[in-house]
């Protein structure tokens, strides 16, 4: 699955790719599209209008995925696994929309997601010089960080006041450029259609990140405003024939994060510290959730979203770590780095401007390494994982931060983000005390294992074992009740300070050290990395001219490639799979989970055209967060929807290649075939394909 | 499951329990049985003949469990999960004895296990003074370790020459005493009967270490010698009525290891370093094997034994770590320790003799901590896990060690153990290259994660990624072929030194550093711990007199307790479960795995007496390794077979309690009921119950 992996790993670099570009490489900015590359490789030059339409038809699911408008009435297509979070939250033990799917036959049947926000990018503005003007060269890095943060908060505040649009300054090239992104935001999003999980995630974890694939990994939603379907500025025309072998296809989506420009020191840190730590965490989470799930079908239903997401992350991180552990990769990165450094050193002007970059980065990484585990525990919050602590901390900090001027606040409490924070605090998704307890008990135990000498542990445990303390906290806190949260939110600092709610007490207890570590990280790691990588990136610009795109940042990017099969382990993998292949694969596995076909699909078999394309692959550069990205042809028509990459693409975190790495999409013809002959969803087909 | 958990954790302490004894506490030596306790608590005094019969009827399965003779013709009963290793190795894709069970209707149908050795304890001799005489007080700890090792090897060699019996010197009380154990050993062991895994391990991982339980966790084997069934010196009479509520029961088995006497420093090391590391390893193994298994039913079959064993260890270690992370446990241990130290300090003679013990231990633990991860990787061999490396290392070391005099050899290559080593090297259990590759790839990756700066890694990887190197090594080594192993074994050092087999090359490559670390461990950790704990243990003897039993060492022990239910979380758990309960539980889970009943059991339902006891609990002190131990009544008759303990018994690693902790056994009446009315195994029932 190519959903954004939301774990905070220490540092997401955002810097340009190594040179020279490899074939269809690149996750390009919409305000700096790869015109030359498209012209040279494909004899194609998209017009400004073409790009503008694609940009405004593209949708970001803020819980970690991509999507697009596909009708004038606000209909949105995304992956099933991107919509999963909402579909799960709309499900109950009695009405399981994940297992059984859902189809709204009329607008009135469309079901509102409890806590989903989606965004549409309206404009981009380069604000680099204004941001950099605030952080003077002679400032301490702590002062520089504060000044930069103040500038970002202020720019966003002004923009919201001026335009009314959600406004985020995005750090590009890990600090070389700052662009202001303005979004339309929608918080009334409703579920229109979801197939059964059995076909959406056919093959499950074993087939995830593999190819050939046979997944109807789609779901439809509709954006509403003031109780009415949105009329989007742009939407994609559905191409019912779909992608063809060999043709150029383009993708607009939100790749979550890559580390292509990282220095060798930085990559070694990821390989030796960060990724192993994250994988250890993921493995323990996965087993904890599996054990919880094994105890009964309702448990399994409750933990499903968490478990799928953890399994997906585990497989993805493992693949990426595998790429990092290949000595050849680091050797190549080291050679490229050395070449660039030599070029910089050889030129006195470049040396003066950029020469220090690598040493600044090395120092910041050393600091990051030193505080890594404690920071993960307290700042990222792994020590007290779960929904209740997260809400308690947000309440405590909301009270503190909103007393400060906007410029001095922690980034997430900037004036322009408060509405999103309140939306998150007061939303009412389902809450399961037993699952919360299991998570918290494991987290407390993990904390003891990770930093056994932290005196905060004894204070938080209060003489009890991790498990007993978790039971006690979950049983006695009242934060699961949205009315209590509302009271605490509206009561301000006085109410929070006076609260005896045990989870609020715990959140207050760990806050000082947690803020201290965060401060150290922001001023001694993040800010120096921005300064260091700005130098490295500018050195690269100097060497590489236009061929430089920034590392992924979960903001809108344009990628492109050819629809094309490949050969791996001496086996030829075709550009597309078919419906016939689906039934064959289910048969090979005796229709046993996770290859068990839903009844609708067994029943529909005689009606289906077996040669219809189902999934297909292309040489598109994509990573987690790209899930749900529309795949379009030269005419800008929807020909498929990206949902995954094969195992070799897990190395895309660090470098692109098109030898045996491919992005994987659901074919638009396959979607129509399924909607028509499996689901009889004529209203959807009509909305998607009617001539306008 | 109470099978011995075979992971090498850093240090298995072997020292007496804290005082005063708690109720039915204790894993007592057969040469120092708890006569006073049995008399006082149960008005029972077993005679020397009673004890001798139980000792000689008890059997050790050297792959990690316990068992007993139950007929004059060498019939042995153990747990299914203890016999599993052999049952698995006798299975193929076509003939799956694990899934479908096995019943030999005649002697000719009994199937020989490919690599199983079992032992029967014939005598015990205290050799403490001879061992201690060699290690002089003024020796360096390295010299002391070498002298002690030489003494052990020599004592065993003499004993074998004199008696022809397998002879092992056992370190008791972690160094305060040394006893020579002599065993009859059998290597021709044949499978007689195994039920289906579905009933043997009914409830699977979720129910493991839980109660109520409904498991027919039994299997029958027969020992052979010279092609004929063995006539054992003793066997247990079957009591068909079985254990009764409230009665005294006794257990003879082989508890694997406990840490009850560990100092607080030592326990903190287990809590903060060793157990978290082991759990991290177990989790990655479990997921790796799950992923391998998910790819198809034959994969699942191949990995089953490994996976069950890992799951069992993971649950067990997690429970033990949970006990260690309870602040109350360590506080109590600290208080007890302080009390003993004060008593020692207050008495000048005791102070002179034992006062240094704790400091010696602290220093050894600090050293152990410092080399822990590298030692696990290279000495315990986690860096290159798998059967092929293990065999390669054994071949390389066999060639080196057998050139030395017996006294100077590594312990496992002492003259008296060479036959076992050769048996292991030349046995021909099934070998699966794909599973081996998966294990080795994960191990190499784990090594890189664990000690990224070890220069040996680059040498072993030889420029390839862990996965590619693993594929290459498994594909190109010839060690999977037993003929090649035989050639290398018989060719001696010249042949090994000249070998270009890539796995032999790797084994040679890491051997120097591995031996160096092992030497450091033996002289700077193991020997000082023996000396330190000898002092602490003797101080305890002084304080506690006779009430001191040594920590478990996978040697024969006597335990006892009452058949008795308990109350946990306000729920009363009965002393026994019944066949009726089995069918209820399967029904609650809709007969879905792991609660799916085998067909034989669904079919047999009408014939079974539903009130027959199935499993039962008792206040017996037992740990991993006790699996398969016979439970006997005052008459010494077989009334059940121990197979597990409930979750609270996972704290038994550190302390006994009988509040809510219970050992779990299969009831002898339930066994007969199942053999008769599910399996119609009349020949077995006859052999077990005929009057003699």
mmCIF file with all atom_site columns, N, CA, C and O in Angstrom, chain A residues 583 598-610 674 677-679:
data_model
loop_
_atom_site.group_PDB
_atom_site.id
_atom_site.type_symbol
_atom_site.label_atom_id
_atom_site.label_alt_id
_atom_site.label_comp_id
_atom_site.label_asym_id
_atom_site.label_entity_id
_atom_site.label_seq_id
_atom_site.pdbx_PDB_ins_code
_atom_site.Cartn_x
_atom_site.Cartn_y
_atom_site.Cartn_z
_atom_site.occupancy
_atom_site.B_iso_or_equiv
_atom_site.pdbx_formal_charge
_atom_site.auth_seq_id
_atom_site.auth_comp_id
_atom_site.auth_asym_id
_atom_site.auth_atom_id
_atom_site.pdbx_PDB_model_num
ATOM 1  N N  . UNK A 1 583 ? -9.327  -14.813 -10.658 1.00 0.00 ? 583 UNK A N  1
ATOM 2  C CA . UNK A 1 583 ? -9.975  -16.078 -10.289 1.00 0.00 ? 583 UNK A CA 1
ATOM 3  C C  . UNK A 1 583 ? -8.961  -17.223 -10.226 1.00 0.00 ? 583 UNK A C  1
ATOM 4  O O  . UNK A 1 583 ? -9.067  -18.121 -9.392  1.00 0.00 ? 583 UNK A O  1
ATOM 5  N N  . UNK A 1 598 ? -14.900 -12.373 -2.093  1.00 0.00 ? 598 UNK A N  1
ATOM 6  C CA . UNK A 1 598 ? -16.227 -12.117 -1.526  1.00 0.00 ? 598 UNK A CA 1
ATOM 7  C C  . UNK A 1 598 ? -17.285 -12.830 -2.379  1.00 0.00 ? 598 UNK A C  1
ATOM 8  O O  . UNK A 1 598 ? -17.076 -13.091 -3.571  1.00 0.00 ? 598 UNK A O  1
ATOM 9  N N  . UNK A 1 599 ? -18.418 -13.102 -1.757  1.00 0.00 ? 599 UNK A N  1
ATOM 10 C CA . UNK A 1 599 ? -19.490 -13.813 -2.445  1.00 0.00 ? 599 UNK A CA 1
ATOM 11 C C  . UNK A 1 599 ? -19.923 -13.074 -3.717  1.00 0.00 ? 599 UNK A C  1
ATOM 12 O O  . UNK A 1 599 ? -20.166 -13.692 -4.760  1.00 0.00 ? 599 UNK A O  1
ATOM 13 N N  . UNK A 1 600 ? -19.978 -11.739 -3.637  1.00 0.00 ? 600 UNK A N  1
ATOM 14 C CA . UNK A 1 600 ? -20.397 -10.969 -4.818  1.00 0.00 ? 600 UNK A CA 1
ATOM 15 C C  . UNK A 1 600 ? -19.527 -11.302 -6.025  1.00 0.00 ? 600 UNK A C  1
ATOM 16 O O  . UNK A 1 600 ? -20.004 -11.332 -7.162  1.00 0.00 ? 600 UNK A O  1
ATOM 17 N N  . UNK A 1 601 ? -18.245 -11.568 -5.770  1.00 0.00 ? 601 UNK A N  1
ATOM 18 C CA . UNK A 1 601 ? -17.322 -11.839 -6.868  1.00 0.00 ? 601 UNK A CA 1
ATOM 19 C C  . UNK A 1 601 ? -17.430 -13.285 -7.368  1.00 0.00 ? 601 UNK A C  1
ATOM 20 O O  . UNK A 1 601 ? -17.248 -13.542 -8.553  1.00 0.00 ? 601 UNK A O  1
ATOM 21 N N  . UNK A 1 602 ? -17.699 -14.206 -6.444  1.00 0.00 ? 602 UNK A N  1
ATOM 22 C CA . UNK A 1 602 ? -17.932 -15.587 -6.896  1.00 0.00 ? 602 UNK A CA 1
ATOM 23 C C  . UNK A 1 602 ? -19.197 -15.621 -7.751  1.00 0.00 ? 602 UNK A C  1
ATOM 24 O O  . UNK A 1 602 ? -19.228 -16.237 -8.825  1.00 0.00 ? 602 UNK A O  1
ATOM 25 N N  . UNK A 1 603 ? -20.224 -14.939 -7.265  1.00 0.00 ? 603 UNK A N  1
ATOM 26 C CA . UNK A 1 603 ? -21.496 -14.926 -7.991  1.00 0.00 ? 603 UNK A CA 1
ATOM 27 C C  . UNK A 1 603 ? -21.367 -14.273 -9.366  1.00 0.00 ? 603 UNK A C  1
ATOM 28 O O  . UNK A 1 603 ? -22.009 -14.690 -10.328 1.00 0.00 ? 603 UNK A O  1
ATOM 29 N N  . UNK A 1 604 ? -20.550 -13.225 -9.450  1.00 0.00 ? 604 UNK A N  1
ATOM 30 C CA . UNK A 1 604 ? -20.500 -12.417 -10.675 1.00 0.00 ? 604 UNK A CA 1
ATOM 31 C C  . UNK A 1 604 ? -19.648 -13.052 -11.773 1.00 0.00 ? 604 UNK A C  1
ATOM 32 O O  . UNK A 1 604 ? -19.684 -12.600 -12.920 1.00 0.00 ? 604 UNK A O  1
ATOM 33 N N  . UNK A 1 605 ? -18.898 -14.088 -11.415 1.00 0.00 ? 605 UNK A N  1
ATOM 34 C CA . UNK A 1 605 ? -17.901 -14.614 -12.345 1.00 0.00 ? 605 UNK A CA 1
ATOM 35 C C  . UNK A 1 605 ? -18.447 -14.818 -13.762 1.00 0.00 ? 605 UNK A C  1
ATOM 36 O O  . UNK A 1 605 ? -17.813 -14.381 -14.734 1.00 0.00 ? 605 UNK A O  1
ATOM 37 N N  . UNK A 1 606 ? -19.625 -15.453 -13.931 1.00 0.00 ? 606 UNK A N  1
ATOM 38 C CA . UNK A 1 606 ? -20.113 -15.703 -15.306 1.00 0.00 ? 606 UNK A CA 1
ATOM 39 C C  . UNK A 1 606 ? -20.379 -14.421 -16.099 1.00 0.00 ? 606 UNK A C  1
ATOM 40 O O  . UNK A 1 606 ? -20.310 -14.429 -17.326 1.00 0.00 ? 606 UNK A O  1
ATOM 41 N N  . UNK A 1 607 ? -20.671 -13.345 -15.407 1.00 0.00 ? 607 UNK A N  1
ATOM 42 C CA . UNK A 1 607 ? -21.038 -12.110 -16.112 1.00 0.00 ? 607 UNK A CA 1
ATOM 43 C C  . UNK A 1 607 ? -19.839 -11.283 -16.548 1.00 0.00 ? 607 UNK A C  1
ATOM 44 O O  . UNK A 1 607 ? -19.961 -10.370 -17.352 1.00 0.00 ? 607 UNK A O  1
ATOM 45 N N  . UNK A 1 608 ? -18.666 -11.564 -15.962 1.00 0.00 ? 608 UNK A N  1
ATOM 46 C CA . UNK A 1 608 ? -17.529 -10.661 -16.172 1.00 0.00 ? 608 UNK A CA 1
ATOM 47 C C  . UNK A 1 608 ? -16.772 -10.976 -17.457 1.00 0.00 ? 608 UNK A C  1
ATOM 48 O O  . UNK A 1 608 ? -16.622 -12.132 -17.839 1.00 0.00 ? 608 UNK A O  1
ATOM 49 N N  . UNK A 1 609 ? -16.264 -9.925  -18.089 1.00 0.00 ? 609 UNK A N  1
ATOM 50 C CA . UNK A 1 609 ? -15.372 -10.099 -19.230 1.00 0.00 ? 609 UNK A CA 1
ATOM 51 C C  . UNK A 1 609 ? -13.976 -10.381 -18.686 1.00 0.00 ? 609 UNK A C  1
ATOM 52 O O  . UNK A 1 609 ? -13.334 -9.509  -18.102 1.00 0.00 ? 609 UNK A O  1
ATOM 53 N N  . UNK A 1 610 ? -13.509 -11.617 -18.883 1.00 0.00 ? 610 UNK A N  1
ATOM 54 C CA . UNK A 1 610 ? -12.307 -12.075 -18.202 1.00 0.00 ? 610 UNK A CA 1
ATOM 55 C C  . UNK A 1 610 ? -11.032 -11.413 -18.686 1.00 0.00 ? 610 UNK A C  1
ATOM 56 O O  . UNK A 1 610 ? -10.009 -11.437 -17.992 1.00 0.00 ? 610 UNK A O  1
ATOM 57 N N  . UNK A 1 674 ? -16.154 -3.843  -12.880 1.00 0.00 ? 674 UNK A N  1
ATOM 58 C CA . UNK A 1 674 ? -16.571 -4.317  -11.550 1.00 0.00 ? 674 UNK A CA 1
ATOM 59 C C  . UNK A 1 674 ? -17.827 -3.595  -11.079 1.00 0.00 ? 674 UNK A C  1
ATOM 60 O O  . UNK A 1 674 ? -18.757 -4.210  -10.562 1.00 0.00 ? 674 UNK A O  1
ATOM 61 N N  . UNK A 1 677 ? -20.717 -5.088  -13.418 1.00 0.00 ? 677 UNK A N  1
ATOM 62 C CA . UNK A 1 677 ? -21.101 -6.508  -13.427 1.00 0.00 ? 677 UNK A CA 1
ATOM 63 C C  . UNK A 1 677 ? -20.959 -7.237  -12.088 1.00 0.00 ? 677 UNK A C  1
ATOM 64 O O  . UNK A 1 677 ? -21.445 -8.351  -11.952 1.00 0.00 ? 677 UNK A O  1
ATOM 65 N N  . UNK A 1 678 ? -20.284 -6.592  -11.131 1.00 0.00 ? 678 UNK A N  1
ATOM 66 C CA . UNK A 1 678 ? -20.281 -7.183  -9.790  1.00 0.00 ? 678 UNK A CA 1
ATOM 67 C C  . UNK A 1 678 ? -21.292 -6.465  -8.904  1.00 0.00 ? 678 UNK A C  1
ATOM 68 O O  . UNK A 1 678 ? -22.079 -7.086  -8.210  1.00 0.00 ? 678 UNK A O  1
ATOM 69 N N  . UNK A 1 679 ? -21.281 -5.131  -8.986  1.00 0.00 ? 679 UNK A N  1
ATOM 70 C CA . UNK A 1 679 ? -22.081 -4.358  -8.024  1.00 0.00 ? 679 UNK A CA 1
ATOM 71 C C  . UNK A 1 679 ? -23.348 -3.751  -8.617  1.00 0.00 ? 679 UNK A C  1
ATOM 72 O O  . UNK A 1 679 ? -24.186 -3.241  -7.886  1.00 0.00 ? 679 UNK A O  1
#
